[in-house]
Each structure stands twice: as C-alpha cells, then as structure tokens.
Coordinates of C-alpha atoms in Angstrom, one line a residue:
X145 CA 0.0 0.0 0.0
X146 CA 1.0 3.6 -0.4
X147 CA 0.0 7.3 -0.4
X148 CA 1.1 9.7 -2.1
X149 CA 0.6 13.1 -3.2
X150 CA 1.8 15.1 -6.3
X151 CA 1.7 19.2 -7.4
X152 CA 2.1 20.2 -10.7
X153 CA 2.9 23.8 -11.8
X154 CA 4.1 25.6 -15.1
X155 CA 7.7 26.9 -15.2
X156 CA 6.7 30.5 -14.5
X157 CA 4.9 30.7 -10.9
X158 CA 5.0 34.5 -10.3
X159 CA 2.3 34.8 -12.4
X160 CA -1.0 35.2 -10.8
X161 CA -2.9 34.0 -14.7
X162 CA -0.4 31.1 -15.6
X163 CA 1.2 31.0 -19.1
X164 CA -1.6 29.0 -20.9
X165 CA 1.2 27.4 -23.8
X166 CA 2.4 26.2 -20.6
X167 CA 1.4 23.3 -18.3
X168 CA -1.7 23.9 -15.9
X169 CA -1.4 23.9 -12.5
X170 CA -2.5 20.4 -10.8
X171 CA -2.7 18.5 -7.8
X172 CA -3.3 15.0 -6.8
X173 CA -3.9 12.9 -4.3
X174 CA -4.2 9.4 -4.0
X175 CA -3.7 5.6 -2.3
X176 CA -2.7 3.1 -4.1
X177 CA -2.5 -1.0 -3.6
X178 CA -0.2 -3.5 -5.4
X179 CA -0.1 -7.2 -5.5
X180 CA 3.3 -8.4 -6.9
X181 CA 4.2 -12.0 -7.8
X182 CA 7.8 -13.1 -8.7
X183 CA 10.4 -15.5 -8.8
X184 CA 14.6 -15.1 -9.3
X185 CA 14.6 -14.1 -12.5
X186 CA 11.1 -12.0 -13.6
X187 CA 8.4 -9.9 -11.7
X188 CA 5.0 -9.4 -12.3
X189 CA 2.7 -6.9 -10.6
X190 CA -0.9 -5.2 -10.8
X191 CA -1.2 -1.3 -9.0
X192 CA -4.7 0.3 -8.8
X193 CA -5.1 4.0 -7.6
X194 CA -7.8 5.9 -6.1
X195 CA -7.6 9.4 -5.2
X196 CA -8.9 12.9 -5.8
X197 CA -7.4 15.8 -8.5
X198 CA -8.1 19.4 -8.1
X199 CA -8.2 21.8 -4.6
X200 CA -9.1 19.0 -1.7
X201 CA -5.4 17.3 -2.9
X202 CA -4.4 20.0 -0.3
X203 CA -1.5 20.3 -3.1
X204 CA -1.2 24.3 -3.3
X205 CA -1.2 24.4 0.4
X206 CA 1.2 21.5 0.8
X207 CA 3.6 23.7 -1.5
X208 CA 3.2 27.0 -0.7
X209 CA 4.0 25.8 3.2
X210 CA 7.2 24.1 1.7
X211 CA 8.2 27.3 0.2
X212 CA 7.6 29.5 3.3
X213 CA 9.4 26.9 5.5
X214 CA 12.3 28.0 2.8
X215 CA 12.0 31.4 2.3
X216 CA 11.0 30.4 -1.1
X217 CA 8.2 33.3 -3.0
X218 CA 5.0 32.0 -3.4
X219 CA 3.3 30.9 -6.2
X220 CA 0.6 32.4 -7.3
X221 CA -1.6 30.6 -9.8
X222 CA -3.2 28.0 -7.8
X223 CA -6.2 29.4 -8.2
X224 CA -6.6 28.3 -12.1
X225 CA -5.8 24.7 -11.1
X226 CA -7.7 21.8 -12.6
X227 CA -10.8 21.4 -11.2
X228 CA -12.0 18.6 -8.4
X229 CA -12.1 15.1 -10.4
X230 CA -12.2 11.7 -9.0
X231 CA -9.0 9.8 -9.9
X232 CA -9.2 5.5 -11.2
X233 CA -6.6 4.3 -12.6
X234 CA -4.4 1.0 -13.4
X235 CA -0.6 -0.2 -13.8
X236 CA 0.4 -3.5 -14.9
X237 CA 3.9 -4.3 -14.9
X238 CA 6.4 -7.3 -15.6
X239 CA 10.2 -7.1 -15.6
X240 CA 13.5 -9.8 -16.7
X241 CA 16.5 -10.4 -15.4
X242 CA 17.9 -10.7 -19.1
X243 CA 21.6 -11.4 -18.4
X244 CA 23.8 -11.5 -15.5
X245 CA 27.7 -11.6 -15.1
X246 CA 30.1 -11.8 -12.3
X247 CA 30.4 -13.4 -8.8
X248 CA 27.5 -12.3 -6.4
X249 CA 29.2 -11.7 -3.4
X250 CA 32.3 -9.8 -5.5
X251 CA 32.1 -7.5 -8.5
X252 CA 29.0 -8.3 -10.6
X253 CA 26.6 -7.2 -12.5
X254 CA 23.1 -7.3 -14.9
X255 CA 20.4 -6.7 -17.4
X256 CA 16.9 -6.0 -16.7
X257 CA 14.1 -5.5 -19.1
X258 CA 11.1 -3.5 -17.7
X259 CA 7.5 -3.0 -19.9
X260 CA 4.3 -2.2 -18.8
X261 CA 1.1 -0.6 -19.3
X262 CA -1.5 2.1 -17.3
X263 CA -5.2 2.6 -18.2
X264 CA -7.1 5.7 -16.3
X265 CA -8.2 9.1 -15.9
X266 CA -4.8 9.9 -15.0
X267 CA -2.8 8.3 -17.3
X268 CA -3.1 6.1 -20.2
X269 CA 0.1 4.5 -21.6
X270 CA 2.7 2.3 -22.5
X271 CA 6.1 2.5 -21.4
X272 CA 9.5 0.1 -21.7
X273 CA 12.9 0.5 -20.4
X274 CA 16.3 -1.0 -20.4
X275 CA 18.3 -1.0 -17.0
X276 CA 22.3 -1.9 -17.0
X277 CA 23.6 -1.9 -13.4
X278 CA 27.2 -2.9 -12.3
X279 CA 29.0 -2.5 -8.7
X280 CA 30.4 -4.7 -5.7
X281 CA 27.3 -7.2 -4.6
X282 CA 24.7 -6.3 -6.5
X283 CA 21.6 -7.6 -5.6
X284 CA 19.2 -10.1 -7.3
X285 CA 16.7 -7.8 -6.8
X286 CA 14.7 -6.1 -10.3
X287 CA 16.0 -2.4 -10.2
X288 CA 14.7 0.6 -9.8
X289 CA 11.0 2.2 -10.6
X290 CA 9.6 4.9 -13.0
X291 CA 7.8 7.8 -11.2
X292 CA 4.7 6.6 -13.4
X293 CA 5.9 2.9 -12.7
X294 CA 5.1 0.4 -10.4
X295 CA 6.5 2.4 -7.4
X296 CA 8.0 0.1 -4.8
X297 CA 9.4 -2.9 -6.0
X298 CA 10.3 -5.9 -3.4
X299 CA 13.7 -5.9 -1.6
X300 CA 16.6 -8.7 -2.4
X301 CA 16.4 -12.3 -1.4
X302 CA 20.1 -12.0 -0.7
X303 CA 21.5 -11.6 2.4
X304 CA 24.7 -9.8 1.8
X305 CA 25.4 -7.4 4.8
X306 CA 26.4 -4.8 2.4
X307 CA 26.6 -3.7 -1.2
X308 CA 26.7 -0.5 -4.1
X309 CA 26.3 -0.3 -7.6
X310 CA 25.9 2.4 -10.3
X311 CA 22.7 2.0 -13.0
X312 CA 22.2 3.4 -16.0
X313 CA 18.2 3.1 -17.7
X314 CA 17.2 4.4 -21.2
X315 CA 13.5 3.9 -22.0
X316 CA 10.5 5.7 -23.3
X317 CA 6.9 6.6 -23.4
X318 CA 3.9 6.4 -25.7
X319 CA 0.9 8.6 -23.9
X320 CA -2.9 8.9 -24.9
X321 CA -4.0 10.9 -22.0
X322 CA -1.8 12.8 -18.6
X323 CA -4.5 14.6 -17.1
X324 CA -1.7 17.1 -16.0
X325 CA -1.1 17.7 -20.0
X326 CA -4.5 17.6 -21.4
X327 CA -6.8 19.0 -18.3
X328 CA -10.0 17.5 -16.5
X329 CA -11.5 14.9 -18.1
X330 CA -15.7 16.0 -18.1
X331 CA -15.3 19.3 -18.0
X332 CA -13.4 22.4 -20.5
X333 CA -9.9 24.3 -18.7
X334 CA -6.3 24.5 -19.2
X335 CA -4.2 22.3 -20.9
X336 CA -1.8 21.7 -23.9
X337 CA -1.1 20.1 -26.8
X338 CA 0.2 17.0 -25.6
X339 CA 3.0 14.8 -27.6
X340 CA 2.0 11.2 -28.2
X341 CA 6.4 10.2 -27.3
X342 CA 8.5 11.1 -24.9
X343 CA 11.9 10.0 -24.2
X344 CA 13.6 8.8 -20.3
X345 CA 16.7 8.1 -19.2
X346 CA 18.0 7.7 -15.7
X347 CA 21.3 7.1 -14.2
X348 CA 22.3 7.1 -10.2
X349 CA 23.7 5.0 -7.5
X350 CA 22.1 2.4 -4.5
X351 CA 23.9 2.1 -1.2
X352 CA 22.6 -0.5 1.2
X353 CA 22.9 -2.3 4.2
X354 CA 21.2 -5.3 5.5
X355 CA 17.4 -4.0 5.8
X356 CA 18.3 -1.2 4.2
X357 CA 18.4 1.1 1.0
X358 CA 19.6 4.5 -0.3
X359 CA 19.2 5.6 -3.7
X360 CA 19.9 8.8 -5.5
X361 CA 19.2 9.5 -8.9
X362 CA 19.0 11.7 -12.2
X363 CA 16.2 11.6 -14.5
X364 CA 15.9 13.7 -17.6
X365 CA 12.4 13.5 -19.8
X366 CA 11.9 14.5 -23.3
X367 CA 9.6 17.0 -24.3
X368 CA 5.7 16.2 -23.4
X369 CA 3.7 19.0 -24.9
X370 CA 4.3 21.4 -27.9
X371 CA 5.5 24.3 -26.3
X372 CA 7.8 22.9 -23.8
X373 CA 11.4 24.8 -24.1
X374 CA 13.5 21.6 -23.2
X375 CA 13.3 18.4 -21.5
X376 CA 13.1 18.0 -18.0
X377 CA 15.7 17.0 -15.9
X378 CA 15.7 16.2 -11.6
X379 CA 17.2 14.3 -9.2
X380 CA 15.5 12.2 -6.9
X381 CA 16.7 10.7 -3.3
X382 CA 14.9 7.9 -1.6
X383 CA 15.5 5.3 1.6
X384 CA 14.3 2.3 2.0
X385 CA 13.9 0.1 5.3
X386 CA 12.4 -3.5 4.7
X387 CA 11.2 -5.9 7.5

C-alpha cells in the first residue's frame, strides 16, 4: 500500500494568470494497492489507484507551506488549477532479469528489461525501459522504478550485509491521456497540446545495508507537450527500510 501526493505547476509561478502554452497547474492525491508475484529471475505486478485531483489534494497548500518553511516566493496561480475530479486508474507491470555476469558476493553485474502498461483518468500509456547496473554485490533484486511505474518494487532475497552499484536506464513513453497535460477529463480548462512520445533516461547510485536502501538518482524526460522549451531534468533521493 501507499499514499502519495503530487503538485504540478508551469515553469513561471510569479504569475497570478499562468502561461496558458504552458502546463496547468494540478494536484493530486491518492492511495494506491499492489499485488506483486515473482520469482529469481522475472516480476510481475498489478497497482490500482484511487484518489482525488483538483483543490481537496491539499497540493497548493502542501507547497506553498514548503516554500515558506524556505524562504521560497509563493506561487501564485493555484487558483486556475484543474478542477475537483475523482482519480481510477491501473498499472500493470512485468520485468526480466535478461543477463547476468560476475560473482555475487564480488564484482558483478546485470540486465533488466522493464514493460508495462497504465489505463485511467490519469494516465493512459505504454512504457519500456532497459536498465544496466554494475557495482560490488549487486543484488538479485529487479532495479529501480519509474515515477509513473510500479513504485516500490520488493527488496533482495540475498543476504549480503552490504553492497553498491551504479545503473544506468534508457526507456521511453507512448501517452494517450496525462491529465496534467490535457486538463480534467468532463469538464473544459487548461491544458496543452500534448505529444503522443516522450523519451527517459536515468542514471544514479544504491547504497545498502542489511534491511536497508539509499538511492539517489538523475532523471531527464523529453519533451511532453508542444510548447515545452527543453526536457526535463531532476534528481531524486529515496531510503528504503524492509522488515
């Protein structure tokens, strides 16, 4: 199970009427439930999501405390945000240990091949990725997870008290609806002119211990809509305890 919450703006948020070539304002918020079957060498696993978009995400206030805490200005166009929807949607997604190399308690390394699928309000597409990862123990576990992916993925069966490795991912997109790109479902407001491809890639480092995980991470995007000026690049830290 998890919950999560996510804000949306444009690039410009000074402005109190947003850019409208640019993409709206949105916020969600939403739970989510997985059931995940697997075995050494591929995964399999079924997510679906409930939540709500629009003003009762609590997203603007969520942000604009984040930015006081920081001395950070405000922004100032929540108030064209997209409007109160209920949010369904699905994920279904299977990854492969396609080769592996090395000694696994020394220097090794391997291949994962990652596909999947989402259905929903929220987002409707396909995506399909290539991971390469390399480094001292690493574990026969299946990688890391997509922002629009799966989200947590299970921990190692190994038991090695210790281990890093680098990754490297290249993957892509094909999109027929992000309701942060092309606006509320049953009802007319901002959006753009959403782009049916975009391009990822991600690159980063895991350190872990026994229960354990840190990961830190870069992530750059293509270009999702029209009049996006370049693709989007961030970097992303999480920990991990398991039981």
């Amino acid at each position: 199970f998890d919950l999560g919450q996510v804000m949306v703006t444009p690039a410009d948020t000074s402005r109190v009427a947003p850019d409208p070539r640019d993409r709206p304002y949105a916020g969600l918020l939403f739970v989510g439930a997985s059931w995940q079957r697997f075995a050494t060498d591929h995964y399999a696993a079924l997510k679906l999501i409930t939540g709500i978009v629009g003003p009762e995400s609590l997203a603007e206030q969520t942000q604009k405390s984040v930015h006081r805490a920081f001395g950070i200005a405000q922004p100032r166009g929540w108030d064209h945000q997209l409007r109160t929807e209920p949010i369904l949607n699905a994920v279904y997604e299977r990854r492969w240990r396609a080769q592996a190399w090395g000694d696994s308690d020394r220097w090794n390394g391997d291949a994962l091949l990652v596909g999947g699928t989402m259905l929903g309000n929220v987002l409707t597409q396909a995506y399909a990725q290539v991971q390469v990862r390399a480094g001292w123990r690493t574990p026969r576990d299946f990688g890391t997870s997509l922002i629009r992916g799966i989200g947590a993925l299970p921990p190692a069966r190994d038991a090695a008290s210790w281990g890093a490795h680098v990754f490297a991912c290249l993957g892509g997109f094909a999109v027929a609806r992000n309701i942060t790109l092309d606006g509320n479902s049953f009802r007319s407001g901002p959006s753009v002119t959403r782009r049916p491809l975009a391009a990822a890639a991600e690159a980063g480092i895991v350190v872990r211990g026994r229960g354990w995980q840190l990961t830190a991470s870069w992530i750059a995007w293509g270009r999702e809509f029209d009049a996006q000026p370049r693709r989007a690049e961030f970097g992303t830290v999480a920990f991990s305890v398991f039981r």
